[in-house]
Short mmCIF file of C-alpha atoms and ligand atoms in Angstrom, two decimals:
data_model
loop_
_atom_site.label_atom_id
_atom_site.label_comp_id
_atom_site.label_asym_id
_atom_site.label_seq_id
_atom_site.Cartn_x
_atom_site.Cartn_y
_atom_site.Cartn_z
CA MET A 164 -37.76 65.31 -54.49
CA ALA A 165 -40.26 62.95 -56.03
CA PHE A 166 -42.69 60.82 -53.99
CA VAL A 167 -40.89 57.80 -52.54
CA VAL A 168 -42.57 54.68 -51.19
CA ALA A 169 -40.06 52.41 -49.42
CA ILE A 170 -41.04 48.78 -48.97
CA ASP A 171 -38.60 46.71 -46.97
CA GLY A 172 -39.02 43.10 -45.99
CA PRO A 173 -37.38 39.66 -45.98
CA ALA A 174 -37.30 37.23 -48.90
CA GLY A 175 -40.55 35.52 -49.80
CA THR A 176 -43.07 38.05 -48.44
CA GLY A 177 -44.46 38.69 -51.90
CA LYS A 178 -42.76 42.10 -51.89
CA GLY A 179 -42.01 41.97 -55.61
CA THR A 180 -45.59 41.16 -56.60
CA VAL A 181 -46.98 43.76 -54.21
CA ALA A 182 -44.59 46.49 -55.41
CA LYS A 183 -45.45 45.74 -59.03
CA ALA A 184 -49.21 45.94 -58.38
CA LEU A 185 -48.76 49.18 -56.43
CA ALA A 186 -46.68 50.67 -59.24
CA GLU A 187 -49.49 49.89 -61.69
CA ARG A 188 -52.12 51.50 -59.47
CA THR A 189 -50.12 54.61 -58.63
CA HIS A 190 -48.33 54.94 -62.00
CA PHE A 191 -45.08 55.13 -60.05
CA ILE A 192 -41.96 53.28 -61.20
CA ASN A 193 -41.15 50.04 -59.43
CA ILE A 194 -37.50 49.68 -58.44
CA ASP A 195 -36.46 46.22 -57.29
CA THR A 196 -33.17 46.91 -55.51
CA GLY A 197 -32.64 43.21 -54.77
CA ALA A 198 -32.37 42.67 -58.54
CA MET A 199 -29.43 45.09 -58.56
CA TYR A 200 -27.54 43.09 -55.90
CA ARG A 201 -28.43 39.95 -57.85
CA CYS A 202 -26.85 41.44 -61.00
CA VAL A 203 -23.57 42.12 -59.20
CA THR A 204 -23.61 38.56 -57.84
CA LEU A 205 -24.38 37.01 -61.23
CA GLU A 206 -21.62 38.99 -62.94
CA CYS A 207 -19.10 37.83 -60.32
CA ILE A 208 -20.26 34.18 -60.54
CA ASN A 209 -20.03 34.28 -64.35
CA ASN A 210 -16.49 35.61 -64.13
CA GLY A 211 -15.40 33.14 -61.46
CA ILE A 212 -14.87 35.92 -58.89
CA SER A 213 -15.19 34.90 -55.26
CA VAL A 214 -16.69 37.10 -52.56
CA GLN A 215 -13.24 37.41 -50.95
CA ASP A 216 -11.66 38.94 -54.07
CA GLU A 217 -12.55 42.58 -53.48
CA ASP A 218 -10.06 43.90 -56.06
CA LYS A 219 -11.75 41.96 -58.84
CA ILE A 220 -15.22 42.85 -57.53
CA LEU A 221 -14.22 46.53 -57.65
CA GLN A 222 -13.23 46.11 -61.29
CA VAL A 223 -16.64 44.58 -62.01
CA LEU A 224 -18.39 47.45 -60.19
CA GLU A 225 -16.43 50.09 -62.10
CA LYS A 226 -17.83 49.00 -65.42
CA ILE A 227 -21.16 47.41 -64.50
CA SER A 228 -24.32 48.76 -66.09
CA ILE A 229 -27.68 47.81 -64.60
CA ASN A 230 -30.94 48.97 -66.11
CA LEU A 231 -34.41 48.22 -64.85
CA GLU A 232 -36.67 48.54 -67.87
CA HIS A 233 -40.44 48.50 -67.81
CA GLN A 234 -42.23 47.03 -70.81
CA ASP A 235 -45.91 46.01 -70.99
CA GLY A 236 -46.20 46.04 -67.22
CA LYS A 237 -43.19 43.74 -66.89
CA GLN A 238 -39.87 44.64 -65.36
CA LYS A 239 -36.80 43.59 -67.29
CA VAL A 240 -33.41 43.51 -65.66
CA ILE A 241 -30.65 44.38 -68.10
CA LEU A 242 -27.08 43.66 -67.03
CA ASN A 243 -24.35 45.03 -69.31
CA GLY A 244 -26.84 45.10 -72.18
CA LYS A 245 -28.20 41.58 -71.67
CA ASP A 246 -31.63 40.59 -70.32
CA VAL A 247 -30.90 38.59 -67.15
CA SER A 248 -34.40 38.75 -65.61
CA GLN A 249 -34.51 34.94 -65.26
CA GLU A 250 -30.83 34.24 -64.68
CA ILE A 251 -30.66 36.37 -61.53
CA ARG A 252 -33.34 34.19 -59.83
CA THR A 253 -31.56 30.83 -59.82
CA PRO A 254 -30.89 29.01 -56.50
CA GLU A 255 -27.15 29.55 -57.20
CA VAL A 256 -27.59 33.33 -57.13
CA ASP A 257 -30.02 32.97 -54.17
CA ASP A 258 -27.27 31.28 -52.17
CA MET A 259 -24.53 33.82 -52.93
CA VAL A 260 -26.33 37.16 -53.11
CA ALA A 261 -26.49 37.94 -49.38
CA LYS A 262 -22.70 37.54 -49.20
CA PHE A 263 -22.04 40.01 -52.04
CA ALA A 264 -24.73 42.38 -50.71
CA ALA A 265 -22.91 42.51 -47.37
CA LEU A 266 -19.78 44.05 -48.92
CA LYS A 267 -19.21 47.77 -48.36
CA ILE A 268 -17.79 48.26 -51.86
CA VAL A 269 -20.96 46.80 -53.37
CA ARG A 270 -23.36 48.86 -51.24
CA ASP A 271 -21.31 52.04 -51.83
CA LYS A 272 -21.97 51.60 -55.53
CA MET A 273 -25.65 50.55 -55.38
CA THR A 274 -27.00 53.03 -52.80
CA PRO A 275 -26.22 56.22 -54.83
CA LEU A 276 -27.65 54.59 -57.98
CA GLN A 277 -30.87 53.86 -56.09
CA ARG A 278 -31.04 57.39 -54.66
CA LYS A 279 -30.66 58.82 -58.15
CA MET A 280 -33.57 56.70 -59.41
CA GLY A 281 -35.77 57.90 -56.54
CA GLU A 282 -34.84 61.53 -57.06
CA GLU A 283 -35.80 61.47 -60.71
CA ASN A 284 -39.14 59.61 -60.54
CA ASN A 285 -42.00 58.82 -58.20
CA VAL A 286 -41.06 55.34 -57.08
CA ILE A 287 -42.13 52.23 -55.24
CA MET A 288 -38.70 51.05 -54.14
CA GLU A 289 -38.37 47.63 -52.53
CA GLY A 290 -35.44 46.14 -50.68
CA ARG A 291 -33.96 45.72 -47.21
CA ASP A 292 -32.52 49.14 -46.35
CA ILE A 293 -34.67 51.57 -48.32
CA GLY A 294 -36.45 53.12 -45.34
CA THR A 295 -33.34 53.05 -43.13
CA VAL A 296 -30.42 53.99 -45.43
CA VAL A 297 -31.35 54.76 -49.04
CA PHE A 298 -34.35 57.01 -48.30
CA PRO A 299 -34.62 57.62 -44.56
CA ASN A 300 -37.01 60.48 -45.42
CA ALA A 301 -39.26 58.42 -47.72
CA ASP A 302 -42.85 59.67 -47.88
CA VAL A 303 -44.20 56.21 -47.00
CA LYS A 304 -42.26 53.45 -45.26
CA ILE A 305 -43.65 49.94 -45.12
CA PHE A 306 -42.08 46.97 -43.39
CA LEU A 307 -43.64 43.92 -45.01
CA ASP A 308 -43.21 40.87 -42.81
CA CYS A 309 -44.35 37.25 -42.93
CA SER A 310 -43.59 34.05 -40.94
CA LEU A 311 -40.50 32.08 -41.96
CA GLU A 312 -42.54 28.95 -42.77
CA GLU A 313 -44.99 30.80 -44.99
CA ARG A 314 -42.15 32.61 -46.79
CA SER A 315 -40.40 29.32 -47.49
CA ARG A 316 -43.62 27.74 -48.68
CA ARG A 317 -44.25 30.63 -51.09
CA ARG A 318 -40.67 30.60 -52.43
CA TYR A 319 -40.83 26.82 -52.91
CA LYS A 320 -44.12 27.19 -54.83
CA GLN A 321 -42.60 29.96 -56.99
CA ASN A 322 -39.67 27.67 -57.84
CA LEU A 323 -42.07 24.90 -58.86
CA GLU A 324 -43.99 27.30 -61.08
CA LYS A 325 -40.77 28.43 -62.73
CA GLY A 326 -39.64 24.85 -63.25
CA ILE A 327 -36.71 25.32 -60.85
CA GLU A 328 -35.95 22.13 -58.94
CA SER A 329 -35.85 22.52 -55.17
CA ASN A 330 -37.24 21.01 -51.99
CA TYR A 331 -39.00 22.76 -49.12
CA GLN A 332 -36.36 21.99 -46.48
CA ASP A 333 -33.56 23.38 -48.68
CA VAL A 334 -35.56 26.52 -49.42
CA LEU A 335 -36.24 27.00 -45.69
CA LYS A 336 -32.55 26.54 -44.87
CA SER A 337 -31.45 28.94 -47.63
CA ILE A 338 -33.95 31.61 -46.50
CA MET A 339 -32.81 31.22 -42.86
CA GLU A 340 -29.13 31.52 -43.80
CA ARG A 341 -29.74 34.61 -45.94
CA HIS A 342 -31.81 36.19 -43.20
CA LYS A 343 -28.96 35.68 -40.72
CA LEU A 344 -26.42 37.27 -43.09
CA GLU A 345 -28.72 40.19 -43.92
CA THR A 346 -29.64 41.03 -40.31
CA GLU A 347 -26.14 40.54 -38.86
CA ARG A 348 -24.06 42.35 -41.48
CA LYS A 349 -22.11 45.44 -40.39
CA ILE A 350 -23.25 47.77 -43.17
CA ALA A 351 -26.90 48.63 -43.67
CA PRO A 352 -28.17 45.61 -41.69
CA PHE A 353 -31.73 44.62 -42.42
CA VAL A 354 -33.88 46.12 -39.65
CA LYS A 355 -37.28 47.75 -39.49
CA ALA A 356 -37.05 51.55 -39.59
CA GLU A 357 -38.55 52.87 -36.35
CA ASP A 358 -41.14 54.89 -38.24
CA ALA A 359 -42.04 52.18 -40.79
CA ILE A 360 -45.58 50.83 -40.79
CA LEU A 361 -45.59 47.07 -40.15
CA VAL A 362 -47.76 44.98 -42.47
CA ASP A 363 -47.74 41.26 -41.63
CA SER A 364 -48.74 39.33 -44.74
CA THR A 365 -48.69 35.83 -43.18
CA ASN A 366 -52.47 35.47 -43.26
CA MET A 367 -53.24 37.98 -45.98
CA THR A 368 -53.78 37.55 -49.71
CA ILE A 369 -51.67 39.59 -52.12
CA ASP A 370 -54.76 41.70 -52.94
CA GLU A 371 -55.32 42.47 -49.28
CA VAL A 372 -51.69 43.54 -48.85
CA VAL A 373 -51.87 45.73 -51.97
CA ASP A 374 -55.14 47.35 -50.82
CA THR A 375 -53.74 48.03 -47.35
CA ILE A 376 -50.56 49.67 -48.62
CA TYR A 377 -52.37 51.52 -51.40
CA SER A 378 -54.68 53.23 -48.93
CA ILE A 379 -51.68 54.30 -46.85
CA ILE A 380 -50.01 55.75 -49.97
CA LYS A 381 -53.21 57.48 -51.06
CA SER A 382 -53.71 59.25 -47.77
CA LYS A 383 -50.05 60.33 -47.70
CA ILE A 384 -50.34 61.77 -51.22
CA GLU A 385 -53.46 63.68 -50.19
CA GLU A 386 -51.72 64.92 -47.05
CA LYS A 387 -48.71 66.08 -49.08
CA ASN A 388 -50.89 67.80 -51.68
CA ASN A 389 -52.93 69.56 -48.97
CA GLY A 390 -49.72 70.65 -47.25
CA GLN A 391 -48.43 72.12 -50.50
CA SER A 392 -51.68 73.94 -51.34
CA ASN A 393 -51.79 75.43 -47.81
CA ASN A 394 -48.31 76.90 -48.16
O1 DC B 17 -35.18 40.85 -52.42
P1 DC B 17 -34.17 39.83 -52.99
O2 DC B 17 -34.32 38.47 -52.39
O3 DC B 17 -34.18 39.78 -54.48
O4 DC B 17 -32.75 40.40 -52.55
C1 DC B 17 -31.56 39.78 -52.97
C2 DC B 17 -30.46 40.02 -51.94
O5 DC B 17 -30.04 41.37 -51.93
C3 DC B 17 -30.81 39.65 -50.51
O6 DC B 17 -29.83 38.81 -49.98
C4 DC B 17 -30.81 40.94 -49.76
C5 DC B 17 -30.02 41.88 -50.61
N1 DC B 17 -30.58 43.21 -50.61
C6 DC B 17 -30.00 44.16 -49.81
O7 DC B 17 -29.06 43.84 -49.08
N2 DC B 17 -30.46 45.43 -49.82
C7 DC B 17 -31.48 45.78 -50.60
N3 DC B 17 -31.91 47.04 -50.59
C8 DC B 17 -32.12 44.81 -51.41
C9 DC B 17 -31.65 43.52 -51.39
#
């Protein structure tokens, strides 16, 4: 198996930015598993399929194609041949995605796809259940946390930068609702893996978070290499 770094954490911790920077430093591939759940959600929204209609969702899942492409240091999310990198980040998708991600049929399709990606490449894989379900034997497991207020503030600022209209209270409410759905769902609930290393980014800059995780990865790689050369 390749080298797998699992980074799990709630929305708005800066996970995406951190994973991207780590992928650049390590030359590993960054896999944003949240983007995959967002693709399923977007496809269902675009086809007027509600979260209750599991038969129709199954039909979508049977023919869905999701590709995470990496060009010039940027990740592109391709859904059924179309670049949806922006479309999957709208508040509409934000509000629905936790509901679709809670469905067993959806997770049963996404988890094996993610495992395959991690078996073929050295990866920095970010999500909610990477260290607990997708790769319980990941080489490095990080649980990236941050206070609810700071997460909401960061997400609100990101929206402003992207020209997406929102207000802080709505963002806070949406993040709280999603967090409740993600932590209370029956399948693959969002919890810290017992053996994950906790990094609390509330009072840290992105660079500090990247440096902290990078040094953990580096020492694990050295440990693994030494273990192999001693065998
Ligand atoms: O990280 P994000 O906000 O883009 O994730 C979008 C949604 O997908 C979020 O509601 C949690 C869910 N998700 C999940 O259930 N499991 C993952 N491995 C990644 C994301």
